[in-house]
XYZ file of C-alpha atoms in Angstrom:
333
model
C -9.928 -12.875 -16.870
C -9.777 -11.932 -20.502
C -11.206 -8.142 -18.442
C -8.297 -7.864 -16.687
C -5.397 -6.695 -18.910
C -2.132 -8.213 -18.923
C 0.828 -6.822 -17.236
C 4.148 -7.546 -20.009
C 5.637 -10.175 -17.497
C 1.994 -11.905 -16.743
C 1.322 -12.176 -20.688
C 2.357 -15.632 -20.993
C 0.212 -16.315 -18.198
C -2.684 -15.129 -20.040
C -2.255 -17.230 -22.986
C -2.008 -20.512 -21.274
C -5.590 -19.302 -18.995
C -7.195 -18.382 -22.382
C -6.094 -22.419 -23.955
C -7.076 -23.635 -20.690
C -10.588 -21.923 -20.847
C -10.770 -23.085 -24.032
C -10.168 -26.538 -23.036
C -12.718 -26.138 -20.179
C -15.177 -24.811 -22.055
C -15.382 -28.393 -24.923
C -18.983 -29.886 -24.112
C -17.463 -33.717 -24.219
C -14.006 -33.467 -23.599
C -12.133 -36.649 -24.338
C -9.991 -38.292 -21.472
C -6.592 -36.829 -23.310
C -8.463 -34.071 -23.044
C -9.540 -33.776 -19.172
C -5.247 -34.849 -18.528
C -4.014 -32.171 -20.473
C -6.778 -30.130 -18.665
C -5.085 -31.222 -15.060
C -2.013 -30.431 -16.688
C -1.949 -27.306 -17.689
C -3.825 -26.596 -14.742
C -0.571 -27.397 -13.025
C 1.261 -25.802 -15.698
C -0.504 -22.114 -14.926
C -0.312 -22.137 -11.238
C 3.620 -22.981 -11.725
C 3.949 -20.336 -14.014
C 2.196 -18.191 -11.675
C 4.095 -18.650 -9.116
C 7.879 -19.137 -10.522
C 6.767 -15.449 -12.437
C 5.348 -13.966 -8.864
C 8.318 -14.966 -6.815
C 10.946 -13.416 -9.051
C 9.491 -10.491 -9.942
C 11.904 -6.791 -10.053
C 11.178 -3.683 -8.338
C 9.500 -1.753 -11.412
C 7.360 -5.006 -11.746
C 6.658 -4.287 -8.422
C 5.309 -1.006 -9.227
C 3.306 -2.189 -11.942
C 1.136 -4.714 -10.044
C 0.893 -1.756 -7.189
C -0.901 0.156 -10.460
C -3.001 -2.471 -11.774
C -5.894 -0.509 -12.930
C -7.784 -3.941 -11.122
C -6.114 -4.206 -7.872
C -8.480 -2.914 -5.208
C -9.205 0.155 -3.332
C -10.059 1.316 -0.530
C -14.063 1.551 -1.351
C -13.486 -2.176 -2.247
C -11.971 -3.177 0.822
C -15.316 -1.282 2.896
C -17.060 -3.615 0.720
C -15.377 -6.713 1.641
C -14.088 -6.586 5.825
C -16.661 -4.096 7.546
C -19.704 -5.339 9.220
C -20.434 -1.500 8.991
C -19.052 1.909 7.589
C -20.400 5.479 8.832
C -19.018 8.452 6.368
C -17.568 11.043 8.318
C -17.273 14.459 6.072
C -15.084 17.385 5.959
C -12.541 18.987 7.807
C -14.131 21.977 9.768
C -12.455 24.630 7.115
C -11.898 24.220 3.762
C -13.952 20.917 2.904
C -14.493 17.752 2.545
C -11.543 16.094 0.222
C -12.549 13.016 -1.319
C -9.125 11.169 -1.708
C -9.432 10.618 2.180
C -12.488 8.648 3.083
C -12.666 7.979 7.032
C -15.798 6.780 9.031
C -16.654 4.742 11.748
C -16.459 1.191 10.376
C -16.889 -2.544 12.584
C -14.726 -5.071 12.267
C -16.302 -8.301 13.465
C -17.006 -7.579 16.830
C -14.165 -4.267 16.712
C -15.493 -0.688 16.634
C -13.158 1.051 14.952
C -12.209 4.629 12.980
C -11.177 3.720 9.337
C -9.544 6.055 6.953
C -8.182 5.254 3.415
C -6.797 6.913 0.780
C -8.732 6.514 -2.689
C -7.642 6.509 -6.352
C -11.053 5.685 -8.470
C -11.194 3.555 -11.579
C -12.559 5.459 -14.415
C -12.089 8.990 -15.243
C -15.050 10.158 -13.290
C -13.873 8.271 -9.742
C -10.731 9.599 -10.103
C -11.715 13.238 -10.965
C -14.036 12.896 -7.499
C -10.958 11.403 -6.044
C -8.409 13.164 -6.967
C -6.314 10.153 -8.631
C -5.624 9.786 -4.510
C -3.926 12.603 -4.320
C -4.569 14.757 -1.340
C -5.448 18.307 -0.508
C -3.825 19.760 2.878
C -7.334 19.902 3.737
C -7.418 16.134 3.786
C -4.958 15.765 5.738
C -6.789 17.250 8.076
C -9.915 16.328 8.090
C -7.790 12.612 8.397
C -5.981 14.114 11.554
C -9.965 15.509 12.890
C -10.855 11.977 12.533
C -8.301 10.225 14.845
C -8.329 12.813 17.622
C -12.577 11.810 17.615
C -11.729 8.559 17.637
C -8.556 8.593 20.671
C -11.754 10.751 22.606
C -13.888 7.497 22.827
C -10.623 5.149 23.150
C -11.641 3.388 19.665
C -8.155 1.852 16.948
C -7.283 3.531 14.008
C -6.905 1.555 10.860
C -5.363 3.439 7.838
C -5.000 2.600 4.547
C -2.005 3.508 2.038
C -2.550 4.321 -1.781
C -1.820 7.177 -3.002
C 1.483 8.863 -5.479
C 1.695 11.286 -3.348
C 0.519 14.215 -1.998
C -1.024 16.877 -4.389
C 1.108 19.526 -5.755
C -1.053 21.639 -7.266
C -0.288 25.347 -6.522
C -3.804 25.479 -4.290
C -2.358 23.191 -1.734
C 0.787 24.689 -1.560
C -1.163 27.909 -0.661
C -3.077 26.159 2.110
C 0.107 25.031 3.125
C 0.187 21.178 2.364
C 3.667 21.063 3.584
C 3.372 22.054 6.998
C -0.603 20.003 6.977
C 1.518 16.761 6.371
C 4.095 17.887 8.876
C 1.534 18.339 11.584
C 0.013 15.200 11.145
C 3.610 13.356 11.811
C 3.812 14.595 14.984
C 0.411 15.655 16.273
C -0.060 11.420 14.694
C 2.592 10.440 17.278
C 0.693 11.888 20.250
C -2.589 10.280 19.512
C -3.331 8.024 22.565
C -4.811 5.069 20.527
C -3.689 2.611 18.791
C -3.595 3.318 15.104
C -2.518 -0.005 12.822
C -1.402 1.251 8.304
C -1.945 -0.623 6.085
C -0.161 0.249 2.376
C -2.157 -1.917 -0.306
C -0.919 -0.307 -3.486
C 1.376 2.643 -3.819
C 2.781 4.581 -0.369
C 4.288 7.800 -2.806
C 6.175 10.684 -0.540
C 4.902 12.478 2.124
C 1.214 11.674 0.395
C 2.164 8.511 2.032
C 3.493 8.488 5.285
C 0.908 12.133 6.034
C -1.551 9.272 7.362
C 1.573 6.250 8.364
C 2.639 6.883 12.119
C 1.176 3.757 13.394
C 2.621 0.798 16.127
C 2.341 -1.591 13.463
C 2.724 -0.756 9.825
C 1.835 -3.667 7.330
C 2.506 -3.434 3.453
C 0.315 -5.824 1.105
C 3.425 -8.277 -1.133
C 3.032 -6.217 -4.089
C 2.523 -2.959 -2.860
C 5.662 -0.061 -2.700
C 6.499 2.128 0.077
C 8.546 4.852 -1.007
C 10.427 8.528 -0.518
C 9.839 9.659 -4.181
C 8.199 8.094 -7.159
C 10.145 5.703 -9.495
C 9.799 8.224 -12.538
C 10.843 11.525 -10.213
C 13.678 9.893 -9.260
C 14.746 8.955 -12.618
C 13.988 12.540 -13.722
C 16.131 13.779 -11.078
C 19.115 11.096 -11.418
C 19.197 10.205 -14.376
C 17.193 13.463 -16.594
C 14.666 10.981 -18.077
C 12.203 9.097 -16.912
C 12.662 6.321 -19.191
C 15.327 4.985 -16.288
C 12.114 4.832 -14.071
C 13.566 1.134 -13.800
C 16.783 1.374 -13.065
C 15.707 3.877 -10.183
C 12.641 1.542 -8.571
C 15.756 -1.226 -8.460
C 18.355 1.873 -6.527
C 15.226 2.688 -4.104
C 14.760 -0.562 -2.740
C 11.324 -0.107 -1.565
C 9.616 -3.181 -2.141
C 7.629 -5.136 0.552
C 10.934 -7.541 0.993
C 13.170 -4.529 1.383
C 11.512 -2.598 3.488
C 11.397 -5.521 6.478
C 14.745 -6.157 5.847
C 15.217 -2.272 6.993
C 12.955 -2.432 9.354
C 10.405 0.301 8.121
C 7.365 -2.403 7.925
C 5.815 -4.380 10.802
C 5.016 -7.200 8.487
C 4.032 -8.213 5.022
C 0.536 -9.383 3.766
C 1.025 -12.229 1.202
C -1.391 -11.909 -1.862
C -3.317 -14.187 -3.816
C -1.173 -16.135 -6.431
C -1.268 -13.452 -9.176
C -1.936 -10.693 -7.170
C -4.086 -9.235 -5.067
C -6.349 -8.149 -8.538
C -6.697 -11.395 -9.887
C -9.175 -12.670 -6.124
C -10.186 -9.566 -4.495
C -12.019 -11.617 -1.736
C -8.538 -13.763 -0.925
C -7.067 -10.301 -0.571
C -9.296 -9.038 1.442
C -9.844 -12.340 4.239
C -5.735 -12.345 4.629
C -5.664 -8.179 5.290
C -8.749 -9.480 7.858
C -6.821 -11.476 9.246
C -4.319 -9.142 9.838
C -5.851 -6.481 11.037
C -7.713 -8.410 13.910
C -4.384 -9.781 15.061
C -2.477 -6.085 15.495
C -6.206 -5.433 16.664
C -5.448 -7.752 19.494
C -1.893 -7.019 20.125
C -2.009 -3.333 20.593
C -5.238 -3.942 22.369
C -3.313 -4.973 25.943
C -0.715 -1.837 25.819
C -1.556 0.879 27.759
C -1.560 4.565 26.510
C 1.270 5.380 27.667
C 3.487 1.913 26.517
C 1.866 3.037 23.302
C 3.367 5.862 22.455
C 6.193 4.922 24.142
C 6.193 2.081 21.726
C 5.586 4.045 18.685
C 7.850 6.957 19.552
C 10.407 3.737 19.504
C 9.675 2.248 16.729
C 10.666 5.497 14.297
C 13.495 6.181 16.564
C 15.410 3.142 15.160
C 14.216 3.706 11.673
C 16.971 5.165 9.091
C 20.036 3.460 11.480
C 23.739 4.513 9.919
C 26.970 4.052 10.628
C 29.864 6.928 10.626
C 32.925 5.472 9.825
C 33.786 8.671 6.864
C 36.554 9.828 9.034
C 37.383 6.405 9.885
C 38.212 5.421 5.781
C 39.695 8.935 5.047
C 42.173 8.583 8.178
C 43.414 5.516 6.851
C 43.655 6.496 2.917
C 45.364 9.633 4.328
C 49.518 10.396 4.210
C 50.091 11.398 7.469
C 51.956 14.568 8.273
C 55.841 12.541 9.099
C 55.161 10.769 5.403
């Protein structure tokens, strides 16, 4: 437990767990010590539940970015019986920010696509911090089209701060490629399941996020812009990121309420970074259920369902004209 870096709101939990570990390490505990251990275990569980049920939007961002949070490569190891990676976009190269390949989930063969950030500096440089270039999105789309050819379902894991905003990416058509992916993913005639496992940042996330079933982990977030970016635009300084996070309404609860996601997958008590295997078990159950539900639909039904699903997002009411007419004085007055 000491190997994990505590987030600010977790410090009390870690302090109590440290004391608990010290008591449990005593060679010959007395009855009083055993009683204290039992009470402390109950208190640790109570404290975790109370804190994590009342996290602010900014707290959730910190959990989603936790350095120990399971990433795509961790889930590949924990979820799939087999994984054969496929490389390259047949044009520029192999963008390691997006991983793709054939996978097997129990008896179900599928195409897997996921964004990988990396943990240490070497991994982060290899995977460009999970921020893909146009060739990454082109690779993802070509593998989806390959999956459709063999009638394989597609599973996408989303975890990125955003698409790479560098000059080279813009020169090679970053915005065009993401827009092209959106159009073509809407037409892929095979089931697509998308899961936000950490950060779902802007176009970088939606570039592989058009699916028949879109899920999000409990302490992940999915947003049109990062809190820091929003704060820089509206408040002219990133120190207001916590206010921006609250205003953006991008937590799993908000997204489920707005109909942007179809499912919130519960995380282990204290967050996915505390128990990778337990998180993988919950995620596997969700994927298996979604695959079963979608397998009974024909290609025509899938495409129509996908179209209607995304058409429903972003509902609004036009009340401005009526409101203005109610407050403006009439001509006769």
